[in-house]
Amino acid sequence: MNIKFVVVGKLKEKYFKQGIAEYAKRLSRFCKFSIVEVPDEKAPESMSQAEMDQVMAAEGERILSKIKDKEYVYALAILGKERSSEEFAKEIKDLTTYGHSDITFVIGGSLGLTPAVLKRADTQISFGRFTLPHQLMRLVLTEQVYRAFMIIEGSPYHK
């Protein structure tokens, strides 16, 4: 099984890198885990809607170029469906049972995801209505994927 994150921007903070590296190491017993970073589009602080759309479109094209047809795609979106950890684990288990061995999670840049990326996604997932920095979201998502595998395994980790 392959789990891939396609994310906009580089991770700069050492503490986020360390946390993700720890969960990536733990995940290695369950799957092949990878993170693909696509460059964020340089943008001024204040932009018109047209400029924002242009930035999102450029990032969206980069994201879509990293997704293969066979991949099952989760787009992280505030308006996506919220799930409990147990529901998420069941979804992952069901996907693998029914032949989806390549699962990709997409985390957009600071402006979010384009309609084209959301359309390509098989489902949208939300971690609540909070706005979180996408660097922190990477760490939270990595932990939740690990938690899902621990739930599937029946481990007491998730309690």
Short mmCIF file of N, CA and C in Angstrom, two decimals:
data_model
loop_
_atom_site.label_atom_id
_atom_site.label_comp_id
_atom_site.label_asym_id
_atom_site.label_seq_id
_atom_site.Cartn_x
_atom_site.Cartn_y
_atom_site.Cartn_z
N MET A 1 0.84 -1.19 0.00
CA MET A 1 0.00 0.00 0.00
C MET A 1 0.88 1.24 0.00
N ASN A 2 0.44 2.25 -0.74
CA ASN A 2 1.16 3.52 -0.83
C ASN A 2 0.28 4.65 -0.30
N ILE A 3 0.85 5.42 0.62
CA ILE A 3 0.20 6.62 1.11
C ILE A 3 1.09 7.79 0.70
N LYS A 4 0.49 8.75 0.00
CA LYS A 4 1.26 9.89 -0.47
C LYS A 4 0.55 11.17 -0.09
N PHE A 5 1.31 12.15 0.34
CA PHE A 5 0.79 13.50 0.55
C PHE A 5 1.33 14.36 -0.59
N VAL A 6 0.48 15.10 -1.24
CA VAL A 6 0.91 16.11 -2.19
C VAL A 6 0.57 17.45 -1.52
N VAL A 7 1.61 18.23 -1.27
CA VAL A 7 1.46 19.44 -0.48
C VAL A 7 2.09 20.64 -1.18
N VAL A 8 1.53 21.80 -0.92
CA VAL A 8 2.08 23.03 -1.49
C VAL A 8 3.04 23.64 -0.49
N GLY A 9 4.25 23.94 -0.94
CA GLY A 9 5.23 24.62 -0.10
C GLY A 9 6.19 23.68 0.61
N LYS A 10 7.26 24.27 1.05
CA LYS A 10 8.30 23.53 1.78
C LYS A 10 8.03 23.62 3.28
N LEU A 11 8.46 22.59 3.97
CA LEU A 11 8.37 22.58 5.43
C LEU A 11 9.65 23.18 5.98
N LYS A 12 9.55 24.27 6.71
CA LYS A 12 10.74 24.96 7.20
C LYS A 12 11.04 24.66 8.66
N GLU A 13 10.00 24.54 9.46
CA GLU A 13 10.17 24.40 10.89
C GLU A 13 10.70 23.02 11.26
N LYS A 14 11.81 23.02 12.00
CA LYS A 14 12.48 21.78 12.39
C LYS A 14 11.56 20.89 13.23
N TYR A 15 10.79 21.49 14.12
CA TYR A 15 9.94 20.69 15.00
C TYR A 15 8.83 19.97 14.22
N PHE A 16 8.31 20.58 13.17
CA PHE A 16 7.33 19.89 12.32
C PHE A 16 8.01 18.74 11.58
N LYS A 17 9.19 19.01 11.04
CA LYS A 17 9.95 17.96 10.32
C LYS A 17 10.22 16.77 11.22
N GLN A 18 10.60 17.03 12.47
CA GLN A 18 10.89 15.95 13.42
C GLN A 18 9.64 15.13 13.73
N GLY A 19 8.53 15.80 13.96
CA GLY A 19 7.28 15.10 14.26
C GLY A 19 6.83 14.24 13.10
N ILE A 20 6.88 14.79 11.90
CA ILE A 20 6.48 14.04 10.71
C ILE A 20 7.42 12.86 10.48
N ALA A 21 8.72 13.08 10.68
CA ALA A 21 9.70 12.00 10.51
C ALA A 21 9.42 10.85 11.48
N GLU A 22 9.01 11.17 12.69
CA GLU A 22 8.70 10.12 13.68
C GLU A 22 7.50 9.30 13.23
N TYR A 23 6.43 9.96 12.80
CA TYR A 23 5.25 9.22 12.34
C TYR A 23 5.53 8.48 11.03
N ALA A 24 6.34 9.06 10.17
CA ALA A 24 6.71 8.39 8.91
C ALA A 24 7.45 7.09 9.22
N LYS A 25 8.32 7.13 10.21
CA LYS A 25 9.06 5.93 10.62
C LYS A 25 8.08 4.87 11.14
N ARG A 26 7.14 5.29 11.96
CA ARG A 26 6.14 4.36 12.49
C ARG A 26 5.25 3.79 11.38
N LEU A 27 4.93 4.63 10.39
CA LEU A 27 4.07 4.20 9.29
C LEU A 27 4.75 3.17 8.39
N SER A 28 6.07 3.14 8.39
CA SER A 28 6.81 2.28 7.46
C SER A 28 6.47 0.81 7.63
N ARG A 29 5.96 0.40 8.77
CA ARG A 29 5.57 -1.01 8.93
C ARG A 29 4.21 -1.33 8.29
N PHE A 30 3.46 -0.28 7.93
CA PHE A 30 2.13 -0.47 7.33
C PHE A 30 2.07 -0.15 5.84
N CYS A 31 2.90 0.77 5.40
CA CYS A 31 2.78 1.25 4.02
C CYS A 31 4.07 1.93 3.57
N LYS A 32 4.10 2.20 2.28
CA LYS A 32 5.15 3.05 1.74
C LYS A 32 4.59 4.47 1.82
N PHE A 33 5.27 5.32 2.57
CA PHE A 33 4.78 6.68 2.83
C PHE A 33 5.70 7.69 2.17
N SER A 34 5.10 8.65 1.47
CA SER A 34 5.92 9.69 0.85
C SER A 34 5.20 11.03 0.88
N ILE A 35 6.00 12.08 0.85
CA ILE A 35 5.47 13.44 0.77
C ILE A 35 6.09 14.09 -0.46
N VAL A 36 5.22 14.60 -1.32
CA VAL A 36 5.66 15.30 -2.53
C VAL A 36 5.31 16.77 -2.34
N GLU A 37 6.34 17.60 -2.31
CA GLU A 37 6.13 19.04 -2.17
C GLU A 37 6.15 19.69 -3.54
N VAL A 38 5.15 20.52 -3.80
CA VAL A 38 5.16 21.33 -5.02
C VAL A 38 5.38 22.78 -4.59
N PRO A 39 6.09 23.55 -5.41
CA PRO A 39 6.39 24.93 -5.00
C PRO A 39 5.12 25.77 -4.86
N ASP A 40 5.13 26.64 -3.85
CA ASP A 40 4.03 27.59 -3.75
C ASP A 40 4.31 28.74 -4.70
N GLU A 41 3.26 29.37 -5.12
CA GLU A 41 3.37 30.48 -6.06
C GLU A 41 3.68 31.75 -5.27
N LYS A 42 4.69 32.46 -5.69
CA LYS A 42 5.03 33.72 -5.01
C LYS A 42 3.88 34.70 -5.24
N ALA A 43 3.45 35.33 -4.15
CA ALA A 43 2.30 36.22 -4.26
C ALA A 43 2.45 37.40 -3.30
N PRO A 44 2.02 38.58 -3.71
CA PRO A 44 2.06 39.74 -2.81
C PRO A 44 1.06 39.57 -1.67
N GLU A 45 1.25 40.34 -0.61
CA GLU A 45 0.36 40.26 0.55
C GLU A 45 -1.09 40.54 0.19
N SER A 46 -1.33 41.65 -0.50
CA SER A 46 -2.71 41.97 -0.88
C SER A 46 -2.87 41.74 -2.38
N MET A 47 -3.87 40.91 -2.70
CA MET A 47 -4.10 40.53 -4.09
C MET A 47 -5.55 40.73 -4.46
N SER A 48 -5.77 40.97 -5.73
CA SER A 48 -7.15 41.01 -6.25
C SER A 48 -7.64 39.57 -6.35
N GLN A 49 -8.94 39.39 -6.54
CA GLN A 49 -9.49 38.05 -6.69
C GLN A 49 -8.88 37.37 -7.92
N ALA A 50 -8.67 38.12 -8.99
CA ALA A 50 -8.08 37.55 -10.21
C ALA A 50 -6.66 37.05 -9.93
N GLU A 51 -5.89 37.81 -9.16
CA GLU A 51 -4.52 37.39 -8.81
C GLU A 51 -4.55 36.14 -7.92
N MET A 52 -5.49 36.10 -6.98
CA MET A 52 -5.63 34.92 -6.11
C MET A 52 -5.99 33.69 -6.94
N ASP A 53 -6.91 33.87 -7.88
CA ASP A 53 -7.30 32.75 -8.75
C ASP A 53 -6.10 32.26 -9.56
N GLN A 54 -5.27 33.19 -10.02
CA GLN A 54 -4.09 32.85 -10.81
C GLN A 54 -3.10 32.03 -9.97
N VAL A 55 -2.87 32.47 -8.73
CA VAL A 55 -1.97 31.77 -7.81
C VAL A 55 -2.49 30.35 -7.55
N MET A 56 -3.78 30.26 -7.24
CA MET A 56 -4.39 28.95 -6.96
C MET A 56 -4.32 28.05 -8.19
N ALA A 57 -4.55 28.61 -9.37
CA ALA A 57 -4.52 27.82 -10.60
C ALA A 57 -3.13 27.24 -10.84
N ALA A 58 -2.09 28.05 -10.63
CA ALA A 58 -0.71 27.57 -10.82
C ALA A 58 -0.41 26.45 -9.83
N GLU A 59 -0.77 26.65 -8.57
CA GLU A 59 -0.53 25.61 -7.56
C GLU A 59 -1.36 24.36 -7.87
N GLY A 60 -2.60 24.56 -8.32
CA GLY A 60 -3.48 23.44 -8.66
C GLY A 60 -2.91 22.59 -9.78
N GLU A 61 -2.35 23.23 -10.80
CA GLU A 61 -1.73 22.49 -11.91
C GLU A 61 -0.55 21.65 -11.41
N ARG A 62 0.24 22.23 -10.53
CA ARG A 62 1.39 21.50 -9.97
C ARG A 62 0.91 20.29 -9.17
N ILE A 63 -0.14 20.49 -8.39
CA ILE A 63 -0.70 19.39 -7.59
C ILE A 63 -1.18 18.27 -8.52
N LEU A 64 -2.00 18.64 -9.51
CA LEU A 64 -2.58 17.63 -10.40
C LEU A 64 -1.51 16.86 -11.18
N SER A 65 -0.38 17.49 -11.45
CA SER A 65 0.70 16.82 -12.19
C SER A 65 1.34 15.70 -11.36
N LYS A 66 1.10 15.70 -10.07
CA LYS A 66 1.70 14.69 -9.17
C LYS A 66 0.74 13.56 -8.81
N ILE A 67 -0.46 13.59 -9.39
CA ILE A 67 -1.48 12.58 -9.08
C ILE A 67 -1.72 11.70 -10.30
N LYS A 68 -1.62 10.40 -10.08
CA LYS A 68 -1.87 9.44 -11.17
C LYS A 68 -3.36 9.05 -11.18
N ASP A 69 -3.82 8.56 -12.33
CA ASP A 69 -5.23 8.20 -12.48
C ASP A 69 -5.71 7.18 -11.46
N LYS A 70 -4.86 6.21 -11.13
CA LYS A 70 -5.29 5.10 -10.26
C LYS A 70 -5.36 5.48 -8.78
N GLU A 71 -4.86 6.65 -8.42
CA GLU A 71 -4.80 7.03 -7.01
C GLU A 71 -6.18 7.47 -6.50
N TYR A 72 -6.49 7.03 -5.28
CA TYR A 72 -7.70 7.49 -4.59
C TYR A 72 -7.28 8.76 -3.85
N VAL A 73 -7.99 9.86 -4.10
CA VAL A 73 -7.54 11.16 -3.60
C VAL A 73 -8.48 11.74 -2.55
N TYR A 74 -7.88 12.10 -1.42
CA TYR A 74 -8.54 12.88 -0.37
C TYR A 74 -8.04 14.32 -0.50
N ALA A 75 -8.94 15.27 -0.65
CA ALA A 75 -8.57 16.67 -0.61
C ALA A 75 -8.92 17.22 0.76
N LEU A 76 -7.96 17.85 1.41
CA LEU A 76 -8.25 18.48 2.69
C LEU A 76 -8.92 19.81 2.42
N ALA A 77 -10.13 19.95 2.93
CA ALA A 77 -10.92 21.16 2.67
C ALA A 77 -11.81 21.44 3.87
N ILE A 78 -11.88 22.70 4.26
CA ILE A 78 -12.69 23.08 5.42
C ILE A 78 -14.13 22.61 5.26
N LEU A 79 -14.64 22.65 4.04
CA LEU A 79 -16.03 22.25 3.80
C LEU A 79 -16.18 20.75 3.53
N GLY A 80 -15.08 20.00 3.65
CA GLY A 80 -15.14 18.55 3.47
C GLY A 80 -15.88 17.87 4.61
N LYS A 81 -16.01 16.57 4.50
CA LYS A 81 -16.72 15.79 5.52
C LYS A 81 -15.79 15.52 6.71
N GLU A 82 -16.32 15.80 7.89
CA GLU A 82 -15.58 15.47 9.11
C GLU A 82 -15.79 14.00 9.42
N ARG A 83 -14.75 13.37 9.94
CA ARG A 83 -14.83 11.96 10.32
C ARG A 83 -14.20 11.79 11.70
N SER A 84 -14.64 10.78 12.42
CA SER A 84 -13.94 10.41 13.64
C SER A 84 -12.72 9.59 13.23
N SER A 85 -11.79 9.39 14.13
CA SER A 85 -10.61 8.57 13.83
C SER A 85 -11.03 7.15 13.45
N GLU A 86 -12.05 6.64 14.13
CA GLU A 86 -12.53 5.28 13.84
C GLU A 86 -13.17 5.20 12.45
N GLU A 87 -13.96 6.21 12.09
CA GLU A 87 -14.57 6.24 10.76
C GLU A 87 -13.50 6.33 9.67
N PHE A 88 -12.49 7.14 9.92
CA PHE A 88 -11.40 7.30 8.97
C PHE A 88 -10.64 5.97 8.80
N ALA A 89 -10.38 5.29 9.90
CA ALA A 89 -9.69 4.00 9.83
C ALA A 89 -10.51 2.99 9.03
N LYS A 90 -11.82 2.96 9.25
CA LYS A 90 -12.67 2.04 8.49
C LYS A 90 -12.63 2.36 7.00
N GLU A 91 -12.64 3.63 6.67
CA GLU A 91 -12.54 4.05 5.27
C GLU A 91 -11.25 3.56 4.63
N ILE A 92 -10.14 3.75 5.33
CA ILE A 92 -8.83 3.32 4.81
C ILE A 92 -8.84 1.79 4.63
N LYS A 93 -9.36 1.10 5.61
CA LYS A 93 -9.42 -0.37 5.52
C LYS A 93 -10.30 -0.80 4.34
N ASP A 94 -11.46 -0.18 4.20
CA ASP A 94 -12.36 -0.52 3.09
C ASP A 94 -11.73 -0.22 1.74
N LEU A 95 -11.04 0.90 1.64
CA LEU A 95 -10.38 1.25 0.37
C LEU A 95 -9.37 0.18 -0.02
N THR A 96 -8.57 -0.25 0.94
CA THR A 96 -7.54 -1.26 0.62
C THR A 96 -8.20 -2.61 0.32
N THR A 97 -9.28 -2.92 1.00
CA THR A 97 -9.99 -4.17 0.76
C THR A 97 -10.54 -4.21 -0.67
N TYR A 98 -11.00 -3.05 -1.17
CA TYR A 98 -11.61 -3.00 -2.49
C TYR A 98 -10.66 -2.48 -3.58
N GLY A 99 -9.38 -2.73 -3.39
CA GLY A 99 -8.42 -2.53 -4.46
C GLY A 99 -7.77 -1.17 -4.61
N HIS A 100 -7.97 -0.29 -3.66
CA HIS A 100 -7.29 1.01 -3.72
C HIS A 100 -6.01 0.94 -2.89
N SER A 101 -4.90 0.63 -3.53
CA SER A 101 -3.65 0.51 -2.78
C SER A 101 -2.82 1.79 -2.85
N ASP A 102 -3.28 2.78 -3.62
CA ASP A 102 -2.59 4.05 -3.71
C ASP A 102 -3.53 5.15 -3.25
N ILE A 103 -3.26 5.68 -2.06
CA ILE A 103 -4.11 6.70 -1.48
C ILE A 103 -3.29 7.99 -1.36
N THR A 104 -3.86 9.07 -1.88
CA THR A 104 -3.16 10.35 -1.89
C THR A 104 -3.99 11.39 -1.15
N PHE A 105 -3.30 12.18 -0.33
CA PHE A 105 -3.92 13.28 0.40
C PHE A 105 -3.34 14.58 -0.15
N VAL A 106 -4.20 15.55 -0.41
CA VAL A 106 -3.76 16.82 -0.96
C VAL A 106 -4.00 17.94 0.05
N ILE A 107 -2.92 18.67 0.35
CA ILE A 107 -3.02 19.85 1.21
C ILE A 107 -2.62 21.05 0.36
N GLY A 108 -3.54 21.97 0.18
CA GLY A 108 -3.30 23.14 -0.65
C GLY A 108 -2.45 24.19 0.04
N GLY A 109 -2.22 25.27 -0.68
CA GLY A 109 -1.48 26.40 -0.14
C GLY A 109 -2.36 27.28 0.71
N SER A 110 -1.88 28.47 1.01
CA SER A 110 -2.60 29.36 1.93
C SER A 110 -3.95 29.83 1.38
N LEU A 111 -4.13 29.76 0.06
CA LEU A 111 -5.40 30.19 -0.53
C LEU A 111 -6.38 29.03 -0.74
N GLY A 112 -5.91 27.81 -0.52
CA GLY A 112 -6.79 26.66 -0.67
C GLY A 112 -6.57 25.93 -1.97
N LEU A 113 -7.58 25.16 -2.37
CA LEU A 113 -7.49 24.30 -3.55
C LEU A 113 -8.44 24.80 -4.64
N THR A 114 -8.02 24.64 -5.89
CA THR A 114 -8.85 25.05 -7.02
C THR A 114 -10.00 24.07 -7.22
N PRO A 115 -11.05 24.52 -7.90
CA PRO A 115 -12.14 23.60 -8.24
C PRO A 115 -11.64 22.37 -9.02
N ALA A 116 -10.62 22.53 -9.85
CA ALA A 116 -10.09 21.40 -10.62
C ALA A 116 -9.51 20.32 -9.70
N VAL A 117 -8.81 20.74 -8.65
CA VAL A 117 -8.25 19.77 -7.70
C VAL A 117 -9.38 19.12 -6.90
N LEU A 118 -10.33 19.92 -6.46
CA LEU A 118 -11.45 19.37 -5.70
C LEU A 118 -12.27 18.39 -6.55
N LYS A 119 -12.38 18.69 -7.85
CA LYS A 119 -13.12 17.81 -8.76
C LYS A 119 -12.37 16.48 -8.93
N ARG A 120 -11.04 16.52 -8.98
CA ARG A 120 -10.23 15.30 -9.13
C ARG A 120 -10.30 14.42 -7.88
N ALA A 121 -10.50 15.06 -6.73
CA ALA A 121 -10.55 14.31 -5.47
C ALA A 121 -11.72 13.34 -5.47
N ASP A 122 -11.49 12.18 -4.90
CA ASP A 122 -12.57 11.20 -4.73
C ASP A 122 -13.44 11.57 -3.54
N THR A 123 -12.85 12.27 -2.59
CA THR A 123 -13.58 12.71 -1.41
C THR A 123 -12.85 13.90 -0.79
N GLN A 124 -13.59 14.67 -0.02
CA GLN A 124 -12.98 15.79 0.71
C GLN A 124 -13.07 15.47 2.19
N ILE A 125 -12.02 15.80 2.90
CA ILE A 125 -11.97 15.54 4.34
C ILE A 125 -11.67 16.84 5.06
N SER A 126 -12.33 17.02 6.19
CA SER A 126 -12.12 18.21 7.00
C SER A 126 -11.73 17.80 8.41
N PHE A 127 -10.86 18.60 8.97
CA PHE A 127 -10.47 18.39 10.37
C PHE A 127 -11.12 19.46 11.24
N GLY A 128 -12.27 19.93 10.80
CA GLY A 128 -13.01 20.95 11.54
C GLY A 128 -12.95 22.28 10.81
N ARG A 129 -13.61 23.26 11.38
CA ARG A 129 -13.72 24.55 10.71
C ARG A 129 -12.59 25.50 11.07
N PHE A 130 -11.67 25.03 11.92
CA PHE A 130 -10.50 25.85 12.22
C PHE A 130 -9.65 26.02 10.98
N THR A 131 -9.00 27.15 10.86
CA THR A 131 -7.98 27.33 9.83
C THR A 131 -6.65 27.02 10.50
N LEU A 132 -5.94 26.05 9.96
CA LEU A 132 -4.64 25.68 10.51
C LEU A 132 -3.55 25.94 9.47
N PRO A 133 -2.35 26.29 9.93
CA PRO A 133 -1.26 26.44 8.96
C PRO A 133 -1.04 25.10 8.26
N HIS A 134 -0.77 25.13 6.95
CA HIS A 134 -0.65 23.85 6.26
C HIS A 134 0.54 23.03 6.74
N GLN A 135 1.56 23.68 7.33
CA GLN A 135 2.68 22.91 7.89
C GLN A 135 2.20 22.07 9.09
N LEU A 136 1.39 22.68 9.94
CA LEU A 136 0.84 21.96 11.09
C LEU A 136 -0.12 20.87 10.62
N MET A 137 -0.89 21.17 9.58
CA MET A 137 -1.84 20.19 9.06
C MET A 137 -1.12 18.94 8.58
N ARG A 138 0.07 19.10 8.01
CA ARG A 138 0.85 17.94 7.57
C ARG A 138 1.14 17.00 8.74
N LEU A 139 1.54 17.59 9.87
CA LEU A 139 1.84 16.79 11.05
C LEU A 139 0.58 16.12 11.59
N VAL A 140 -0.51 16.87 11.69
CA VAL A 140 -1.78 16.32 12.19
C VAL A 140 -2.25 15.18 11.29
N LEU A 141 -2.19 15.39 9.98
CA LEU A 141 -2.63 14.36 9.04
C LEU A 141 -1.76 13.10 9.13
N THR A 142 -0.45 13.30 9.24
CA THR A 142 0.46 12.15 9.35
C THR A 142 0.11 11.32 10.59
N GLU A 143 -0.14 12.01 11.69
CA GLU A 143 -0.51 11.31 12.92
C GLU A 143 -1.83 10.58 12.76
N GLN A 144 -2.80 11.20 12.10
CA GLN A 144 -4.11 10.56 11.93
C GLN A 144 -4.05 9.35 11.01
N VAL A 145 -3.21 9.40 10.01
CA VAL A 145 -3.03 8.22 9.14
C VAL A 145 -2.40 7.09 9.95
N TYR A 146 -1.40 7.43 10.75
CA TYR A 146 -0.79 6.41 11.62
C TYR A 146 -1.83 5.85 12.60
N ARG A 147 -2.61 6.74 13.20
CA ARG A 147 -3.66 6.32 14.14
C ARG A 147 -4.64 5.37 13.44
N ALA A 148 -5.00 5.67 12.19
CA ALA A 148 -5.93 4.81 11.45
C ALA A 148 -5.37 3.39 11.33
N PHE A 149 -4.10 3.27 10.99
CA PHE A 149 -3.49 1.94 10.88
C PHE A 149 -3.45 1.23 12.23
N MET A 150 -3.23 1.99 13.30
CA MET A 150 -3.21 1.38 14.64
C MET A 150 -4.62 0.90 15.03
N ILE A 151 -5.65 1.65 14.65
CA ILE A 151 -7.02 1.24 14.91
C ILE A 151 -7.33 -0.03 14.12
N ILE A 152 -6.95 -0.05 12.85
CA ILE A 152 -7.17 -1.23 11.99
C ILE A 152 -6.51 -2.46 12.61
N GLU A 153 -5.31 -2.26 13.16
CA GLU A 153 -4.54 -3.35 13.77
C GLU A 153 -5.13 -3.79 15.12
N GLY A 154 -5.97 -2.93 15.70
CA GLY A 154 -6.54 -3.26 17.01
C GLY A 154 -5.64 -2.86 18.17
N SER A 155 -4.70 -2.00 17.92
CA SER A 155 -3.77 -1.55 18.94
C SER A 155 -4.45 -0.57 19.90
N PRO A 156 -4.03 -0.56 21.16
CA PRO A 156 -4.60 0.38 22.13
C PRO A 156 -4.08 1.81 21.95
N TYR A 157 -3.20 2.06 20.97
CA TYR A 157 -2.61 3.39 20.75
C TYR A 157 -3.64 4.50 20.73
N HIS A 158 -4.75 4.25 20.04
CA HIS A 158 -5.72 5.31 19.77
C HIS A 158 -6.60 5.69 20.96
N LYS A 159 -6.51 4.96 22.04
CA LYS A 159 -7.39 5.22 23.19
C LYS A 159 -6.97 6.47 23.94
#
